[in-house]
Amino acid sequence: MKIMSLSFTKHYQIKKGVAIGFANIPIDENEIQAFICPFLIEKYKYQPLILEISERMKNFLRELNNSYIKKNDKINGVKFLDHLHEPNEYHLGYSISNKGKAVSSFIANDIFSSLRNNAFAKQGFSITNEAHNVLLLVHGIGQDIMSDIIANVCRDIFAKFTLNECNRLKVPIQIVNIEFYNDKSKLWETAKVELPVFGRKIILVPSQILAGTRAFVNRYNWFVSSNYISKEVMNMDNPPKKMVTQMKNGTKKAIIKEIYKQYKKPKKELVNFVIKYVNSLDEFIEYAKINYPELDLDHLR
């Protein structure tokens, strides 16, 4: 027998017709399979709240890269990262049935090593000061880990959003402690905030920056294959037959599927594409803004 989750709106008796700007999370022990997505943060950062999240993450990654990764200061770098914990108060991540795929707890050593071994990060390039670039290019940091990093670093920002929504919807709140990264002091700090509590504190996230599982590596590979490698193939004197077809009117057309299969790279080698096709990363970010919409959460109402 399937046990239904107790949703936030159901518990706090928020009527279905009332507009909410957050994911209607379960507030029991369940989670929804959703992740805070840095590509969507990039898309919506014209909004003040989301811009604040974007800038906070950029400052956090800049401090991590400049003070620890570039200097290979693993001892202090791991201490800096050791404040990251699985943020259960958000009720986001892999569903209960897929828990084996999720990161059960943060391992600071692994996160440090993933960045340290990245060609851009260890050389101090600013490209890895952007969360969406880290998600795409740094082997070992997937969307579940990146989502949890954002949740930890920006916990006070999301708490502020939650409080505003609770005040608007007349949801009861309590004073609780939270930890977050203060990018002004460059320190992890604790603060007292007001949040709803159901067994443990609850933090809400704007639904527009939540995504489901997405293979960004595959999508970037396809983008490069379509927009860059296909042109090179078409300019070959003798292009592979599988990669080019001739139309009835005599013109030739690249077969992207075959080009993708031949030239796609694993995540740890995507830096080669970024270096070779200098505009591809920025163009992919703009493409993602249009073609990768937020998660459809209507079924949760």
PDB file of N, CA and C in Angstrom, residues 31 35-36 57 60-61 64 77-90 92-94 99 101-115 134-135 140-155 179 188:
ATOM      1  N   GLU A  31      10.791  13.195  -0.037  1.00  0.00           N
ATOM      2  CA  GLU A  31      11.378  14.275  -0.811  1.00  0.00           C
ATOM      3  C   GLU A  31      10.792  14.240  -2.214  1.00  0.00           C
ATOM      4  N   PHE A  35      15.943  19.471  -8.040  1.00  0.00           N
ATOM      5  CA  PHE A  35      17.249  20.002  -7.671  1.00  0.00           C
ATOM      6  C   PHE A  35      17.306  21.496  -7.982  1.00  0.00           C
ATOM      7  N   ILE A  36      17.954  22.248  -7.111  1.00  0.00           N
ATOM      8  CA  ILE A  36      18.193  23.659  -7.394  1.00  0.00           C
ATOM      9  C   ILE A  36      19.179  23.719  -8.553  1.00  0.00           C
ATOM     10  N   MET A  57      26.715  32.602  -4.775  1.00  0.00           N
ATOM     11  CA  MET A  57      27.421  31.412  -5.246  1.00  0.00           C
ATOM     12  C   MET A  57      28.718  31.780  -5.954  1.00  0.00           C
ATOM     13  N   PHE A  60      31.201  32.673  -3.286  1.00  0.00           N
ATOM     14  CA  PHE A  60      31.623  31.455  -2.581  1.00  0.00           C
ATOM     15  C   PHE A  60      32.641  30.672  -3.404  1.00  0.00           C
ATOM     16  N   LEU A  61      32.354  30.464  -4.669  1.00  0.00           N
ATOM     17  CA  LEU A  61      33.260  29.691  -5.527  1.00  0.00           C
ATOM     18  C   LEU A  61      34.555  30.448  -5.790  1.00  0.00           C
ATOM     19  N   LEU A  64      36.630  29.936  -2.689  1.00  0.00           N
ATOM     20  CA  LEU A  64      37.107  28.558  -2.680  1.00  0.00           C
ATOM     21  C   LEU A  64      38.254  28.367  -3.664  1.00  0.00           C
ATOM     22  N   GLY A  77      41.124  24.095   2.802  1.00  0.00           N
ATOM     23  CA  GLY A  77      40.042  23.983   1.829  1.00  0.00           C
ATOM     24  C   GLY A  77      38.976  23.006   2.282  1.00  0.00           C
ATOM     25  N   VAL A  78      39.405  21.883   2.842  1.00  0.00           N
ATOM     26  CA  VAL A  78      38.460  20.892   3.342  1.00  0.00           C
ATOM     27  C   VAL A  78      37.696  21.449   4.544  1.00  0.00           C
ATOM     28  N   LYS A  79      38.383  22.209   5.399  1.00  0.00           N
ATOM     29  CA  LYS A  79      37.701  22.846   6.533  1.00  0.00           C
ATOM     30  C   LYS A  79      36.634  23.818   6.042  1.00  0.00           C
ATOM     31  N   PHE A  80      36.963  24.552   4.979  1.00  0.00           N
ATOM     32  CA  PHE A  80      36.028  25.510   4.388  1.00  0.00           C
ATOM     33  C   PHE A  80      34.790  24.789   3.848  1.00  0.00           C
ATOM     34  N   LEU A  81      35.000  23.616   3.253  1.00  0.00           N
ATOM     35  CA  LEU A  81      33.909  22.845   2.658  1.00  0.00           C
ATOM     36  C   LEU A  81      33.176  21.972   3.667  1.00  0.00           C
ATOM     37  N   ASP A  82      33.764  21.802   4.830  1.00  0.00           N
ATOM     38  CA  ASP A  82      33.211  20.871   5.812  1.00  0.00           C
ATOM     39  C   ASP A  82      31.914  21.386   6.447  1.00  0.00           C
ATOM     40  N   HIS A  83      31.540  22.612   6.105  1.00  0.00           N
ATOM     41  CA  HIS A  83      30.273  23.157   6.601  1.00  0.00           C
ATOM     42  C   HIS A  83      29.096  22.714   5.730  1.00  0.00           C
ATOM     43  N   LEU A  84      29.401  22.074   4.629  1.00  0.00           N
ATOM     44  CA  LEU A  84      28.340  21.598   3.744  1.00  0.00           C
ATOM     45  C   LEU A  84      27.778  20.296   4.280  1.00  0.00           C
ATOM     46  N   HIS A  85      26.501  20.277   4.496  1.00  0.00           N
ATOM     47  CA  HIS A  85      25.831  19.073   4.989  1.00  0.00           C
ATOM     48  C   HIS A  85      24.580  18.827   4.156  1.00  0.00           C
ATOM     49  N   GLU A  86      24.071  17.622   4.201  1.00  0.00           N
ATOM     50  CA  GLU A  86      22.864  17.335   3.442  1.00  0.00           C
ATOM     51  C   GLU A  86      21.711  18.175   4.004  1.00  0.00           C
ATOM     52  N   PRO A  87      21.137  19.058   3.195  1.00  0.00           N
ATOM     53  CA  PRO A  87      20.136  20.007   3.693  1.00  0.00           C
ATOM     54  C   PRO A  87      18.733  19.407   3.712  1.00  0.00           C
ATOM     55  N   ASN A  88      18.450  18.620   4.724  1.00  0.00           N
ATOM     56  CA  ASN A  88      17.185  17.892   4.783  1.00  0.00           C
ATOM     57  C   ASN A  88      15.963  18.794   4.920  1.00  0.00           C
ATOM     58  N   GLU A  89      16.166  20.014   5.383  1.00  0.00           N
ATOM     59  CA  GLU A  89      15.025  20.906   5.599  1.00  0.00           C
ATOM     60  C   GLU A  89      14.365  21.360   4.300  1.00  0.00           C
ATOM     61  N   TYR A  90      15.038  21.109   3.172  1.00  0.00           N
ATOM     62  CA  TYR A  90      14.480  21.512   1.876  1.00  0.00           C
ATOM     63  C   TYR A  90      13.569  20.439   1.271  1.00  0.00           C
ATOM     64  N   LEU A  92      14.306  18.209  -0.866  1.00  0.00           N
ATOM     65  CA  LEU A  92      14.612  18.076  -2.287  1.00  0.00           C
ATOM     66  C   LEU A  92      15.674  17.007  -2.472  1.00  0.00           C
ATOM     67  N   GLY A  93      15.721  16.425  -3.644  1.00  0.00           N
ATOM     68  CA  GLY A  93      16.746  15.435  -3.937  1.00  0.00           C
ATOM     69  C   GLY A  93      16.162  14.288  -4.717  1.00  0.00           C
ATOM     70  N   TYR A  94      16.765  13.137  -4.574  1.00  0.00           N
ATOM     71  CA  TYR A  94      16.221  11.963  -5.215  1.00  0.00           C
ATOM     72  C   TYR A  94      15.065  11.426  -4.382  1.00  0.00           C
ATOM     73  N   LYS A  99      16.902   6.595  -3.647  1.00  0.00           N
ATOM     74  CA  LYS A  99      17.838   7.116  -2.656  1.00  0.00           C
ATOM     75  C   LYS A  99      19.262   6.628  -2.876  1.00  0.00           C
ATOM     76  N   LYS A 101      20.925   6.628  -5.441  1.00  0.00           N
ATOM     77  CA  LYS A 101      21.653   7.494  -6.363  1.00  0.00           C
ATOM     78  C   LYS A 101      22.080   8.796  -5.706  1.00  0.00           C
ATOM     79  N   ALA A 102      21.507   9.114  -4.584  1.00  0.00           N
ATOM     80  CA  ALA A 102      21.739  10.418  -3.974  1.00  0.00           C
ATOM     81  C   ALA A 102      23.029  10.436  -3.164  1.00  0.00           C
ATOM     82  N   VAL A 103      23.513  11.651  -2.911  1.00  0.00           N
ATOM     83  CA  VAL A 103      24.655  11.823  -2.021  1.00  0.00           C
ATOM     84  C   VAL A 103      24.115  11.870  -0.602  1.00  0.00           C
ATOM     85  N   SER A 104      24.439  10.877   0.190  1.00  0.00           N
ATOM     86  CA  SER A 104      23.860  10.783   1.530  1.00  0.00           C
ATOM     87  C   SER A 104      24.465  11.815   2.469  1.00  0.00           C
ATOM     88  N   SER A 105      25.715  12.155   2.264  1.00  0.00           N
ATOM     89  CA  SER A 105      26.350  13.208   3.055  1.00  0.00           C
ATOM     90  C   SER A 105      27.488  13.798   2.227  1.00  0.00           C
ATOM     91  N   PHE A 106      27.827  15.037   2.538  1.00  0.00           N
ATOM     92  CA  PHE A 106      28.900  15.674   1.783  1.00  0.00           C
ATOM     93  C   PHE A 106      30.261  15.188   2.257  1.00  0.00           C
ATOM     94  N   ILE A 107      31.112  14.906   1.289  1.00  0.00           N
ATOM     95  CA  ILE A 107      32.485  14.519   1.598  1.00  0.00           C
ATOM     96  C   ILE A 107      33.377  15.633   1.084  1.00  0.00           C
ATOM     97  N   ALA A 108      33.845  16.449   2.015  1.00  0.00           N
ATOM     98  CA  ALA A 108      34.609  17.640   1.644  1.00  0.00           C
ATOM     99  C   ALA A 108      35.857  17.294   0.838  1.00  0.00           C
ATOM    100  N   ASN A 109      36.510  16.191   1.182  1.00  0.00           N
ATOM    101  CA  ASN A 109      37.714  15.784   0.452  1.00  0.00           C
ATOM    102  C   ASN A 109      37.425  15.559  -1.019  1.00  0.00           C
ATOM    103  N   ASP A 110      36.294  14.911  -1.302  1.00  0.00           N
ATOM    104  CA  ASP A 110      35.951  14.600  -2.685  1.00  0.00           C
ATOM    105  C   ASP A 110      35.621  15.856  -3.480  1.00  0.00           C
ATOM    106  N   ILE A 111      34.913  16.783  -2.849  1.00  0.00           N
ATOM    107  CA  ILE A 111      34.579  18.027  -3.540  1.00  0.00           C
ATOM    108  C   ILE A 111      35.849  18.821  -3.839  1.00  0.00           C
ATOM    109  N   PHE A 112      36.741  18.897  -2.851  1.00  0.00           N
ATOM    110  CA  PHE A 112      38.002  19.605  -3.055  1.00  0.00           C
ATOM    111  C   PHE A 112      38.800  18.963  -4.187  1.00  0.00           C
ATOM    112  N   SER A 113      38.893  17.645  -4.169  1.00  0.00           N
ATOM    113  CA  SER A 113      39.667  16.926  -5.195  1.00  0.00           C
ATOM    114  C   SER A 113      39.065  17.106  -6.579  1.00  0.00           C
ATOM    115  N   SER A 114      37.744  17.107  -6.663  1.00  0.00           N
ATOM    116  CA  SER A 114      37.083  17.285  -7.954  1.00  0.00           C
ATOM    117  C   SER A 114      37.453  18.620  -8.571  1.00  0.00           C
ATOM    118  N   LEU A 115      37.456  19.671  -7.761  1.00  0.00           N
ATOM    119  CA  LEU A 115      37.825  20.990  -8.267  1.00  0.00           C
ATOM    120  C   LEU A 115      39.324  21.094  -8.519  1.00  0.00           C
ATOM    121  N   VAL A 134      30.612  24.874 -13.128  1.00  0.00           N
ATOM    122  CA  VAL A 134      31.107  23.796 -12.266  1.00  0.00           C
ATOM    123  C   VAL A 134      30.271  22.540 -12.483  1.00  0.00           C
ATOM    124  N   LEU A 135      28.951  22.714 -12.523  1.00  0.00           N
ATOM    125  CA  LEU A 135      28.066  21.568 -12.739  1.00  0.00           C
ATOM    126  C   LEU A 135      28.359  20.893 -14.071  1.00  0.00           C
ATOM    127  N   GLY A 140      32.735  14.755 -11.037  1.00  0.00           N
ATOM    128  CA  GLY A 140      32.558  14.427  -9.627  1.00  0.00           C
ATOM    129  C   GLY A 140      31.559  15.311  -8.911  1.00  0.00           C
ATOM    130  N   ILE A 141      31.116  16.383  -9.571  1.00  0.00           N
ATOM    131  CA  ILE A 141      30.102  17.254  -8.982  1.00  0.00           C
ATOM    132  C   ILE A 141      28.880  17.237  -9.895  1.00  0.00           C
ATOM    133  N   GLY A 142      27.882  16.461  -9.500  1.00  0.00           N
ATOM    134  CA  GLY A 142      26.660  16.337 -10.268  1.00  0.00           C
ATOM    135  C   GLY A 142      25.592  17.279  -9.764  1.00  0.00           C
ATOM    136  N   GLN A 143      24.398  17.191 -10.342  1.00  0.00           N
ATOM    137  CA  GLN A 143      23.356  18.149  -9.996  1.00  0.00           C
ATOM    138  C   GLN A 143      22.853  17.978  -8.571  1.00  0.00           C
ATOM    139  N   ASP A 144      22.943  16.764  -8.017  1.00  0.00           N
ATOM    140  CA  ASP A 144      22.521  16.583  -6.622  1.00  0.00           C
ATOM    141  C   ASP A 144      23.491  17.275  -5.671  1.00  0.00           C
ATOM    142  N   ILE A 145      24.789  17.121  -5.921  1.00  0.00           N
ATOM    143  CA  ILE A 145      25.786  17.787  -5.075  1.00  0.00           C
ATOM    144  C   ILE A 145      25.707  19.302  -5.233  1.00  0.00           C
ATOM    145  N   MET A 146      25.613  19.775  -6.489  1.00  0.00           N
ATOM    146  CA  MET A 146      25.548  21.221  -6.712  1.00  0.00           C
ATOM    147  C   MET A 146      24.307  21.819  -6.071  1.00  0.00           C
ATOM    148  N   SER A 147      23.183  21.135  -6.176  1.00  0.00           N
ATOM    149  CA  SER A 147      21.951  21.610  -5.553  1.00  0.00           C
ATOM    150  C   SER A 147      22.133  21.758  -4.046  1.00  0.00           C
ATOM    151  N   ASP A 148      22.764  20.780  -3.432  1.00  0.00           N
ATOM    152  CA  ASP A 148      22.972  20.834  -1.987  1.00  0.00           C
ATOM    153  C   ASP A 148      23.977  21.908  -1.590  1.00  0.00           C
ATOM    154  N   ILE A 149      24.980  22.151  -2.429  1.00  0.00           N
ATOM    155  CA  ILE A 149      25.926  23.234  -2.155  1.00  0.00           C
ATOM    156  C   ILE A 149      25.192  24.572  -2.141  1.00  0.00           C
ATOM    157  N   ILE A 150      24.372  24.806  -3.158  1.00  0.00           N
ATOM    158  CA  ILE A 150      23.602  26.054  -3.231  1.00  0.00           C
ATOM    159  C   ILE A 150      22.685  26.189  -2.016  1.00  0.00           C
ATOM    160  N   ALA A 151      22.042  25.082  -1.629  1.00  0.00           N
ATOM    161  CA  ALA A 151      21.124  25.102  -0.481  1.00  0.00           C
ATOM    162  C   ALA A 151      21.849  25.484   0.803  1.00  0.00           C
ATOM    163  N   ASN A 152      23.065  24.997   0.992  1.00  0.00           N
ATOM    164  CA  ASN A 152      23.848  25.319   2.181  1.00  0.00           C
ATOM    165  C   ASN A 152      24.363  26.751   2.163  1.00  0.00           C
ATOM    166  N   VAL A 153      24.977  27.132   1.066  1.00  0.00           N
ATOM    167  CA  VAL A 153      25.607  28.447   0.955  1.00  0.00           C
ATOM    168  C   VAL A 153      24.568  29.563   1.068  1.00  0.00           C
ATOM    169  N   CYS A 154      23.418  29.362   0.461  1.00  0.00           N
ATOM    170  CA  CYS A 154      22.385  30.408   0.377  1.00  0.00           C
ATOM    171  C   CYS A 154      21.220  30.159   1.328  1.00  0.00           C
ATOM    172  N   ARG A 155      21.444  29.427   2.392  1.00  0.00           N
ATOM    173  CA  ARG A 155      20.350  29.050   3.295  1.00  0.00           C
ATOM    174  C   ARG A 155      19.621  30.272   3.853  1.00  0.00           C
ATOM    175  N   GLU A 179      22.700  27.857   9.502  1.00  0.00           N
ATOM    176  CA  GLU A 179      24.066  28.184   9.117  1.00  0.00           C
ATOM    177  C   GLU A 179      24.080  28.514   7.628  1.00  0.00           C
ATOM    178  N   TRP A 188      31.605  31.157   7.364  1.00  0.00           N
ATOM    179  CA  TRP A 188      30.343  30.492   7.651  1.00  0.00           C
ATOM    180  C   TRP A 188      29.811  31.042   8.972  1.00  0.00           C
TER     181      TRP A 188
END
